[in-house]
Amino acid sequence: MDNDLLKSASTPIYYYDADLLRRTLEALTTAAAIDHRFKVHYAVKANARPEILSIIQNTGLGADCVSEGEIKAAVNAGFPADRIVFAGVGKTDKEIRLGLSYDIECFNVESMPELEVINSLASKLGTVANVALRVNPEIDAHTHRYITTGLSENKFGIPMSQLDQAVDMAHSMSNVKLRGLHFHIGSQLTQLDSYILLCERINDLTEHYLKQGIEFEIINVGGGLGIDYNDPDANPIPDFKSYFELFHKNLKLSQSQEVHFELGRAIVAQCGSLLTRILYIKETPTKRFAIVDAGMTDLIRPALYQAHHKIELIDDNTENNCTLLKYDIVGPICESSDVFDTDVELPQLKRGDMLAIRSAGAYGEIMASQYNLRRLPGAILDNQ
Ligand SMILES: *Cc1c(COP(=O)(O)O)cnc(C)c1O
């Protein structure tokens, strides 16, 4: 980080390191090249800042979108429509029509009623929709319950028990073309074992359908690869090599099948930090609070998912001494959950000091809200 650039920044503000983003993308594309059938889509919902989309688009990735707004943002950033996939349990008619008018690569369909609506809208527009069926594989991803998606109690995907029926239904429709199966078991997965289970589930399913003479062109394994929130400097780039090798080794595919990956967090999380300044230090009989000018409105992950982000002092080389004190880092919002972390050891802090809340490039700025009628945070793009 360039300290002079930061000193003048008006906080709270997101800081993005474009150079780290490019290096991350390079590591990803190198690792994915292990198999010519592998294609990666960027999950736009993690961060849709236009400059970031543009850098990602330049490396040739596709886009995984979940709304009309995201499809438009992807198209505006230059993603070709035939590399755009559209997921989500609640697609509106307007959104489906938009996807059809762009002739996007694939709709990832989450229920049979949705399949009927897509077929009927495509028929009215005189077109054929490319679809994949999202399967709920009933696999525990061992992540926070708010970001696990592949369990039978989750709202996502078609239950395994209804999949045969959904496949038959898609085949009977004249305005949908069934191209594949889609899976996404959750986010911030740090144990790759869950992906091995996923591969086994996929192999069982593809074998089951091959027996009926059905081969899917596309197997979409979703995203969810986790990052190191505890030590972003030691692990700024996720282990893409092990991730892609796992699928290369464990998925049984034919030569003509494609495997789609939809990564969000793993691509953008580490290149972003939320910068904030200390407003007040408040000492009570039980606690020492550092009250900062960023709140859960700027970065909701700690309040929403009990997520941990490393917090550091951006040293301005003044008289911060090196004895460490424990602080609860809290925001100004009128909610008790507006806490970034508790008992963080930091050099003695004073009003005006700047902190960096690290690994905030994914599900940070994009989730910001105006609760308490606050202004949305701005952003600085460094090393562009
Ligand atoms: C959110 C989401 C992703 C991306 O998840 P990450 O954990 O950011 O990689 C991929 N696919 C689907 C269907 C999603 O909902």
CSV table of C-alpha atoms and ligand atoms in Angstrom, one decimal:
chain,number,residue,atom,x,y,z
A,1,MET,CA,0.0,0.0,0.0
A,2,ASP,CA,1.2,3.5,-0.9
A,3,ASN,CA,0.9,5.4,2.4
A,4,ASP,CA,0.8,8.9,0.8
A,5,LEU,CA,-2.2,7.7,-1.3
A,6,LEU,CA,-3.9,6.5,1.8
A,7,LYS,CA,-3.2,9.5,4.0
A,8,SER,CA,-5.4,11.7,1.9
A,9,ALA,CA,-8.2,9.1,1.5
A,10,SER,CA,-11.5,10.0,3.1
A,11,THR,CA,-12.6,7.0,5.1
A,12,PRO,CA,-14.4,4.6,5.2
A,13,ILE,CA,-13.1,3.6,1.8
A,14,TYR,CA,-12.3,0.4,0.0
A,15,TYR,CA,-8.7,0.0,-1.2
A,16,TYR,CA,-8.1,-2.5,-4.1
A,17,ASP,CA,-4.7,-3.7,-5.3
A,18,ALA,CA,-5.2,-4.3,-9.1
A,19,ASP,CA,-1.7,-5.9,-9.3
A,20,LEU,CA,-2.6,-8.6,-6.8
A,21,LEU,CA,-5.9,-9.2,-8.6
A,22,ARG,CA,-4.0,-9.7,-11.9
A,23,ARG,CA,-1.5,-12.0,-10.2
A,24,THR,CA,-4.4,-14.0,-8.7
A,25,LEU,CA,-6.0,-14.3,-12.1
A,26,GLU,CA,-2.7,-15.4,-13.7
A,27,ALA,CA,-2.3,-18.2,-11.0
A,28,LEU,CA,-5.9,-19.2,-11.6
A,29,THR,CA,-5.7,-19.4,-15.4
A,30,THR,CA,-2.4,-21.3,-15.2
A,31,ALA,CA,-3.8,-23.8,-12.8
A,32,ALA,CA,-7.0,-24.3,-14.8
A,33,ALA,CA,-5.0,-25.0,-17.9
A,34,ILE,CA,-4.4,-28.5,-16.5
A,35,ASP,CA,-7.5,-29.6,-18.4
A,36,HIS,CA,-8.7,-28.2,-21.7
A,37,ARG,CA,-12.3,-29.0,-20.7
A,38,PHE,CA,-12.2,-26.5,-17.7
A,39,LYS,CA,-13.8,-23.1,-18.1
A,40,VAL,CA,-14.0,-20.6,-15.3
A,41,HIS,CA,-16.8,-18.0,-14.7
A,42,TYR,CA,-16.4,-15.2,-12.3
A,43,ALA,CA,-19.2,-14.9,-9.7
A,44,VAL,CA,-20.1,-11.3,-10.2
A,45,LYS,CA,-22.0,-11.1,-6.9
A,46,ALA,CA,-18.6,-11.1,-5.0
A,47,ASN,CA,-17.6,-7.7,-6.4
A,48,ALA,CA,-19.2,-5.9,-9.4
A,49,ARG,CA,-17.0,-2.7,-9.4
A,50,PRO,CA,-16.6,-1.9,-13.2
A,51,GLU,CA,-12.8,-1.6,-13.0
A,52,ILE,CA,-12.6,-5.0,-11.4
A,53,LEU,CA,-15.0,-6.7,-13.8
A,54,SER,CA,-12.9,-5.2,-16.7
A,55,ILE,CA,-9.6,-6.7,-15.4
A,56,ILE,CA,-11.3,-10.1,-14.9
A,57,GLN,CA,-12.9,-9.9,-18.3
A,58,ASN,CA,-9.5,-9.2,-19.9
A,59,THR,CA,-8.2,-12.6,-18.8
A,60,GLY,CA,-11.0,-14.4,-20.7
A,61,LEU,CA,-13.1,-15.6,-17.9
A,62,GLY,CA,-16.9,-15.9,-18.3
A,63,ALA,CA,-19.4,-14.3,-15.9
A,64,ASP,CA,-21.8,-16.0,-13.4
A,65,CYS,CA,-24.7,-13.7,-12.8
A,66,VAL,CA,-27.7,-13.8,-10.4
A,67,SER,CA,-29.8,-10.8,-11.5
A,68,GLU,CA,-30.6,-8.5,-14.3
A,69,GLY,CA,-28.3,-5.9,-12.9
A,70,GLU,CA,-25.4,-8.3,-12.9
A,71,ILE,CA,-26.0,-9.4,-16.4
A,72,LYS,CA,-26.0,-5.8,-17.6
A,73,ALA,CA,-22.8,-5.1,-15.5
A,74,ALA,CA,-21.2,-8.1,-17.1
A,75,VAL,CA,-22.2,-7.1,-20.6
A,76,ASN,CA,-21.0,-3.5,-20.0
A,77,ALA,CA,-17.7,-4.8,-18.8
A,78,GLY,CA,-17.2,-6.6,-22.1
A,79,PHE,CA,-18.1,-10.2,-21.1
A,80,PRO,CA,-19.4,-11.9,-24.3
A,81,ALA,CA,-23.0,-13.1,-23.8
A,82,ASP,CA,-22.1,-16.6,-24.7
A,83,ARG,CA,-19.8,-16.7,-21.6
A,84,ILE,CA,-22.6,-15.5,-19.3
A,85,VAL,CA,-24.5,-17.9,-17.1
A,86,PHE,CA,-27.5,-16.9,-15.0
A,87,ALA,CA,-28.3,-18.6,-11.7
A,88,GLY,CA,-30.7,-17.9,-8.8
A,89,VAL,CA,-33.8,-19.3,-7.2
A,90,GLY,CA,-36.0,-16.4,-8.0
A,91,LYS,CA,-35.5,-15.2,-11.5
A,92,THR,CA,-38.3,-12.8,-12.6
A,93,ASP,CA,-39.9,-12.9,-16.1
A,94,LYS,CA,-38.2,-9.7,-17.0
A,95,GLU,CA,-34.8,-11.1,-16.0
A,96,ILE,CA,-35.4,-14.3,-18.0
A,97,ARG,CA,-36.5,-12.3,-21.0
A,98,LEU,CA,-33.3,-10.2,-20.7
A,99,GLY,CA,-31.2,-13.4,-20.6
A,100,LEU,CA,-33.0,-14.8,-23.6
A,101,SER,CA,-32.6,-11.6,-25.6
A,102,TYR,CA,-28.8,-11.8,-25.1
A,103,ASP,CA,-28.9,-15.5,-25.9
A,104,ILE,CA,-26.7,-16.2,-22.8
A,105,GLU,CA,-24.7,-19.3,-22.5
A,106,CYS,CA,-26.9,-21.0,-19.9
A,107,PHE,CA,-29.7,-20.5,-17.4
A,108,ASN,CA,-29.0,-22.5,-14.2
A,109,VAL,CA,-32.5,-23.6,-13.4
A,110,GLU,CA,-33.4,-24.2,-9.7
A,111,SER,CA,-36.9,-25.7,-9.9
A,112,MET,CA,-39.4,-27.3,-12.2
A,113,PRO,CA,-41.8,-24.3,-12.1
A,114,GLU,CA,-38.9,-22.1,-13.2
A,115,LEU,CA,-38.2,-24.5,-16.1
A,116,GLU,CA,-41.8,-24.1,-17.3
A,117,VAL,CA,-41.7,-20.3,-17.2
A,118,ILE,CA,-38.4,-20.3,-19.1
A,119,ASN,CA,-39.8,-22.6,-21.8
A,120,SER,CA,-42.9,-20.6,-22.2
A,121,LEU,CA,-41.1,-17.2,-22.3
A,122,ALA,CA,-38.6,-18.6,-24.8
A,123,SER,CA,-41.5,-19.9,-26.9
A,124,LYS,CA,-43.1,-16.5,-27.0
A,125,LEU,CA,-39.8,-15.0,-28.1
A,126,GLY,CA,-39.4,-17.7,-30.7
A,127,THR,CA,-36.1,-18.8,-29.2
A,128,VAL,CA,-34.5,-21.7,-27.4
A,129,ALA,CA,-33.0,-21.3,-23.9
A,130,ASN,CA,-29.8,-23.1,-23.0
A,131,VAL,CA,-30.4,-24.6,-19.5
A,132,ALA,CA,-28.6,-26.6,-16.9
A,133,LEU,CA,-30.4,-28.1,-13.9
A,134,ARG,CA,-29.1,-27.1,-10.5
A,135,VAL,CA,-29.0,-30.1,-8.4
A,136,ASN,CA,-29.1,-30.0,-4.6
A,137,PRO,CA,-26.5,-32.8,-4.0
A,138,GLU,CA,-27.2,-33.0,-0.2
A,139,ILE,CA,-23.5,-32.5,0.8
A,140,ASP,CA,-22.3,-30.8,3.9
A,141,ALA,CA,-19.7,-28.2,2.9
A,142,HIS,CA,-18.7,-27.7,6.6
A,143,THR,CA,-18.9,-23.9,6.4
A,144,HIS,CA,-21.1,-21.4,8.2
A,145,ARG,CA,-24.7,-22.3,8.0
A,146,TYR,CA,-25.6,-19.1,6.2
A,147,ILE,CA,-23.2,-19.9,3.3
A,148,THR,CA,-23.9,-23.6,3.0
A,149,THR,CA,-26.2,-24.3,0.0
A,150,GLY,CA,-26.1,-28.0,-0.8
A,151,LEU,CA,-28.1,-29.5,2.1
A,152,SER,CA,-31.6,-30.8,1.7
A,153,GLU,CA,-33.0,-28.0,4.0
A,154,ASN,CA,-31.5,-25.3,1.8
A,155,LYS,CA,-33.7,-23.5,-0.8
A,156,PHE,CA,-31.2,-24.0,-3.6
A,157,GLY,CA,-31.4,-26.5,-6.5
A,158,ILE,CA,-33.6,-29.5,-7.4
A,159,PRO,CA,-33.7,-32.3,-4.9
A,160,MET,CA,-31.9,-35.5,-6.1
A,161,SER,CA,-35.2,-37.4,-5.7
A,162,GLN,CA,-36.9,-35.1,-8.3
A,163,LEU,CA,-34.0,-34.9,-10.8
A,164,ASP,CA,-35.2,-37.7,-13.1
A,165,GLN,CA,-38.5,-36.0,-13.4
A,166,ALA,CA,-36.9,-32.6,-14.1
A,167,VAL,CA,-34.6,-34.1,-16.8
A,168,ASP,CA,-37.6,-35.7,-18.5
A,169,MET,CA,-39.5,-32.5,-18.3
A,170,ALA,CA,-36.6,-30.5,-19.9
A,171,HIS,CA,-36.3,-33.1,-22.7
A,172,SER,CA,-40.0,-32.9,-23.5
A,173,MET,CA,-39.9,-29.1,-23.9
A,174,SER,CA,-39.3,-27.6,-27.3
A,175,ASN,CA,-37.9,-24.2,-26.2
A,176,VAL,CA,-35.3,-25.3,-23.8
A,177,LYS,CA,-32.1,-27.2,-24.6
A,178,LEU,CA,-30.8,-29.2,-21.6
A,179,ARG,CA,-27.1,-28.7,-21.7
A,180,GLY,CA,-25.9,-29.6,-18.3
A,181,LEU,CA,-26.1,-30.2,-14.6
A,182,HIS,CA,-25.1,-27.5,-12.1
A,183,PHE,CA,-23.9,-27.8,-8.5
A,184,HIS,CA,-22.8,-25.3,-5.9
A,185,ILE,CA,-22.4,-26.6,-2.3
A,186,GLY,CA,-21.4,-23.5,-0.4
A,187,SER,CA,-18.8,-20.8,0.1
A,188,GLN,CA,-15.6,-20.3,1.9
A,189,LEU,CA,-14.7,-24.0,1.7
A,190,THR,CA,-11.3,-24.6,3.2
A,191,GLN,CA,-11.5,-28.4,3.4
A,192,LEU,CA,-11.2,-29.7,-0.1
A,193,ASP,CA,-12.7,-33.0,1.0
A,194,SER,CA,-16.2,-31.7,0.4
A,195,TYR,CA,-15.2,-31.3,-3.3
A,196,ILE,CA,-14.2,-34.9,-3.4
A,197,LEU,CA,-17.6,-35.9,-2.2
A,198,LEU,CA,-19.1,-33.6,-4.8
A,199,CYS,CA,-17.1,-35.3,-7.6
A,200,GLU,CA,-18.3,-38.7,-6.4
A,201,ARG,CA,-21.9,-37.5,-6.4
A,202,ILE,CA,-21.5,-36.1,-9.9
A,203,ASN,CA,-19.9,-39.3,-11.1
A,204,ASP,CA,-22.8,-41.4,-9.8
A,205,LEU,CA,-25.3,-39.1,-11.5
A,206,THR,CA,-23.5,-38.9,-14.8
A,207,GLU,CA,-23.2,-42.7,-14.8
A,208,HIS,CA,-26.9,-43.0,-14.0
A,209,TYR,CA,-27.8,-40.8,-17.0
A,210,LEU,CA,-25.3,-42.4,-19.3
A,211,LYS,CA,-27.2,-45.7,-18.8
A,212,GLN,CA,-30.2,-44.0,-20.2
A,213,GLY,CA,-28.2,-42.7,-23.1
A,214,ILE,CA,-28.0,-39.1,-21.8
A,215,GLU,CA,-24.7,-37.3,-21.7
A,216,PHE,CA,-24.5,-33.7,-20.4
A,217,GLU,CA,-22.4,-31.3,-22.4
A,218,ILE,CA,-21.7,-29.2,-19.3
A,219,ILE,CA,-20.9,-30.2,-15.7
A,220,ASN,CA,-20.9,-27.0,-13.6
A,221,VAL,CA,-19.3,-27.6,-10.2
A,222,GLY,CA,-20.0,-24.1,-8.8
A,223,GLY,CA,-17.6,-22.1,-6.7
A,224,GLY,CA,-16.9,-21.7,-3.0
A,225,LEU,CA,-13.1,-22.1,-2.8
A,226,GLY,CA,-12.1,-20.4,0.4
A,227,ILE,CA,-9.3,-18.0,1.2
A,228,ASP,CA,-7.1,-17.4,4.3
A,229,TYR,CA,-8.7,-14.6,6.3
A,230,ASN,CA,-6.3,-15.1,9.2
A,231,ASP,CA,-3.1,-14.6,7.3
A,232,PRO,CA,-3.7,-12.8,4.0
A,233,ASP,CA,0.0,-11.8,3.7
A,234,ALA,CA,1.2,-15.5,4.0
A,235,ASN,CA,-1.5,-16.6,1.5
A,236,PRO,CA,-2.5,-13.8,-0.8
A,237,ILE,CA,-3.4,-16.2,-3.6
A,238,PRO,CA,-5.5,-19.3,-3.0
A,239,ASP,CA,-4.2,-22.7,-3.8
A,240,PHE,CA,-5.8,-23.0,-7.3
A,241,LYS,CA,-3.4,-25.7,-8.3
A,242,SER,CA,-4.7,-28.2,-5.7
A,243,TYR,CA,-8.3,-27.2,-6.4
A,244,PHE,CA,-8.2,-27.8,-10.2
A,245,GLU,CA,-6.1,-30.9,-9.8
A,246,LEU,CA,-8.7,-32.3,-7.5
A,247,PHE,CA,-11.4,-32.0,-10.1
A,248,HIS,CA,-9.1,-33.2,-12.9
A,249,LYS,CA,-8.3,-36.3,-10.8
A,250,ASN,CA,-11.7,-37.1,-9.4
A,251,LEU,CA,-14.3,-36.2,-12.1
A,252,LYS,CA,-15.0,-38.9,-14.7
A,253,LEU,CA,-15.6,-37.1,-17.9
A,254,SER,CA,-15.7,-37.8,-21.6
A,255,GLN,CA,-13.5,-35.8,-23.9
A,256,SER,CA,-16.3,-33.7,-25.2
A,257,GLN,CA,-17.7,-32.6,-21.9
A,258,GLU,CA,-16.9,-29.2,-20.4
A,259,VAL,CA,-16.5,-28.5,-16.7
A,260,HIS,CA,-17.6,-25.1,-15.5
A,261,PHE,CA,-16.3,-23.4,-12.3
A,262,GLU,CA,-17.8,-20.3,-10.8
A,263,LEU,CA,-15.4,-18.7,-8.4
A,264,GLY,CA,-16.0,-15.4,-6.7
A,265,ARG,CA,-14.3,-15.0,-3.3
A,266,ALA,CA,-11.1,-16.8,-4.3
A,267,ILE,CA,-10.5,-14.3,-7.1
A,268,VAL,CA,-11.3,-10.9,-5.5
A,269,ALA,CA,-11.2,-11.3,-1.6
A,270,GLN,CA,-7.5,-10.7,-1.0
A,271,CYS,CA,-7.1,-7.7,-3.3
A,272,GLY,CA,-9.4,-5.5,-1.2
A,273,SER,CA,-9.2,-3.9,2.2
A,274,LEU,CA,-11.6,-1.6,4.0
A,275,LEU,CA,-9.8,1.4,5.3
A,276,THR,CA,-11.2,3.2,8.3
A,277,ARG,CA,-10.1,5.8,10.9
A,278,ILE,CA,-10.3,5.8,14.7
A,279,LEU,CA,-12.9,8.2,15.9
A,280,TYR,CA,-12.7,7.5,19.6
A,281,ILE,CA,-11.0,5.3,22.1
A,282,LYS,CA,-13.5,4.4,24.9
A,283,GLU,CA,-12.4,2.6,28.0
A,284,THR,CA,-14.9,1.1,30.3
A,285,PRO,CA,-14.4,-1.1,33.4
A,286,THR,CA,-14.5,-4.2,31.2
A,287,LYS,CA,-13.5,-3.2,27.7
A,288,ARG,CA,-11.3,-1.0,25.6
A,289,PHE,CA,-13.3,0.0,22.4
A,290,ALA,CA,-11.8,1.5,19.3
A,291,ILE,CA,-14.7,3.2,17.7
A,292,VAL,CA,-14.1,3.5,13.9
A,293,ASP,CA,-15.8,5.4,11.1
A,294,ALA,CA,-16.6,2.2,9.2
A,295,GLY,CA,-19.6,0.1,10.2
A,296,MET,CA,-21.5,-3.0,9.3
A,297,THR,CA,-23.1,-0.9,6.6
A,298,ASP,CA,-19.7,-0.9,4.8
A,299,LEU,CA,-18.7,-4.5,5.6
A,300,ILE,CA,-21.4,-6.7,6.9
A,301,ARG,CA,-19.6,-10.1,6.9
A,302,PRO,CA,-18.6,-10.1,10.6
A,303,ALA,CA,-22.2,-9.2,11.7
A,304,LEU,CA,-23.9,-11.5,9.2
A,305,TYR,CA,-21.7,-14.6,9.2
A,306,GLN,CA,-19.5,-14.1,12.3
A,307,ALA,CA,-16.7,-13.8,9.8
A,308,HIS,CA,-13.2,-12.9,10.9
A,309,HIS,CA,-11.1,-10.3,9.1
A,310,LYS,CA,-7.5,-9.5,10.1
A,311,ILE,CA,-7.3,-5.9,11.2
A,312,GLU,CA,-4.1,-3.9,11.1
A,313,LEU,CA,-2.8,-0.5,11.9
A,314,ILE,CA,-1.5,1.4,8.9
A,315,ASP,CA,1.5,2.9,10.5
A,316,ASP,CA,2.0,6.6,9.8
A,317,ASN,CA,5.4,6.4,11.5
A,318,THR,CA,4.4,8.7,14.4
A,319,GLU,CA,4.5,7.9,18.0
A,320,ASN,CA,2.5,4.7,18.1
A,321,ASN,CA,4.5,2.7,20.6
A,322,CYS,CA,5.0,-1.1,20.3
A,323,THR,CA,3.3,-2.3,23.4
A,324,LEU,CA,0.3,-4.2,22.3
A,325,LEU,CA,-3.2,-3.5,23.8
A,326,LYS,CA,-6.4,-5.3,23.3
A,327,TYR,CA,-9.2,-3.5,21.5
A,328,ASP,CA,-12.8,-4.3,20.5
A,329,ILE,CA,-13.1,-2.7,17.0
A,330,VAL,CA,-16.6,-1.4,16.7
A,331,GLY,CA,-18.5,0.8,14.2
A,332,PRO,CA,-20.9,3.7,14.7
A,333,ILE,CA,-24.1,1.9,13.7
A,334,CYS,CA,-27.0,1.6,16.2
A,335,GLU,CA,-26.8,-2.2,16.3
A,336,SER,CA,-25.0,-4.3,18.9
A,337,SER,CA,-23.8,-6.6,16.1
A,338,ASP,CA,-21.8,-3.7,14.6
A,339,VAL,CA,-18.5,-5.2,15.8
A,340,PHE,CA,-15.6,-6.0,13.5
A,341,ASP,CA,-13.7,-8.0,16.0
A,342,THR,CA,-13.1,-8.4,19.7
A,343,ASP,CA,-9.8,-8.4,21.7
A,344,VAL,CA,-7.6,-7.5,18.8
A,345,GLU,CA,-4.1,-6.9,19.8
A,346,LEU,CA,-2.8,-3.7,18.3
A,347,PRO,CA,-0.2,-1.0,19.1
A,348,GLN,CA,-1.7,1.8,21.2
A,349,LEU,CA,-4.3,3.6,19.0
A,350,LYS,CA,-5.3,7.2,19.0
A,351,ARG,CA,-7.9,9.3,17.3
A,352,GLY,CA,-7.2,9.6,13.5
A,353,ASP,CA,-5.1,6.4,13.2
A,354,MET,CA,-6.0,4.4,10.1
A,355,LEU,CA,-6.8,0.7,10.2
A,356,ALA,CA,-7.0,-1.7,7.3
A,357,ILE,CA,-9.7,-4.5,7.6
A,358,ARG,CA,-8.1,-7.0,5.3
A,359,SER,CA,-9.5,-9.6,2.8
A,360,ALA,CA,-12.5,-7.5,2.1
A,361,GLY,CA,-12.6,-7.5,-1.7
A,362,ALA,CA,-15.4,-10.1,-1.8
A,363,TYR,CA,-18.8,-9.6,-0.4
A,364,GLY,CA,-17.7,-6.3,1.0
A,365,GLU,CA,-18.4,-3.2,-0.9
A,366,ILE,CA,-21.1,-4.9,-2.9
A,367,MET,CA,-23.1,-5.7,0.2
A,368,ALA,CA,-22.8,-2.1,1.6
A,369,SER,CA,-26.1,-0.5,2.6
A,370,GLN,CA,-27.3,3.0,3.6
A,371,TYR,CA,-28.8,2.0,6.9
A,372,ASN,CA,-28.7,4.9,9.3
A,373,LEU,CA,-28.8,7.0,6.1
A,374,ARG,CA,-25.1,6.6,5.7
A,375,ARG,CA,-23.2,7.3,2.5
A,376,LEU,CA,-21.9,4.3,0.6
A,377,PRO,CA,-18.2,3.8,0.9
A,378,GLY,CA,-16.0,4.9,-1.9
A,379,ALA,CA,-13.0,3.0,-3.5
A,380,ILE,CA,-9.4,3.5,-4.5
A,381,LEU,CA,-7.9,1.4,-7.2
A,382,ASP,CA,-4.1,1.1,-6.7
A,383,ASN,CA,-1.5,-0.3,-9.2
A,384,GLN,CA,-4.0,-0.1,-12.1
B,1,LIG,C1,-22.2,-17.3,-4.7
B,1,LIG,C2,-22.1,-18.4,-5.8
B,1,LIG,C3,-20.9,-18.7,-6.4
B,1,LIG,C4,-19.6,-18.1,-5.9
B,1,LIG,O1,-19.2,-18.4,-4.6
B,1,LIG,P1,-17.8,-18.1,-4.1
B,1,LIG,O2,-17.8,-18.7,-2.7
B,1,LIG,O3,-17.7,-16.6,-4.0
B,1,LIG,O4,-16.8,-18.7,-5.0
B,1,LIG,C5,-20.9,-19.6,-7.4
B,1,LIG,N1,-22.0,-20.2,-7.8
B,1,LIG,C6,-23.2,-19.9,-7.3
B,1,LIG,C7,-24.4,-20.6,-7.8
B,1,LIG,C8,-23.3,-19.0,-6.2
B,1,LIG,O5,-24.5,-18.7,-5.7
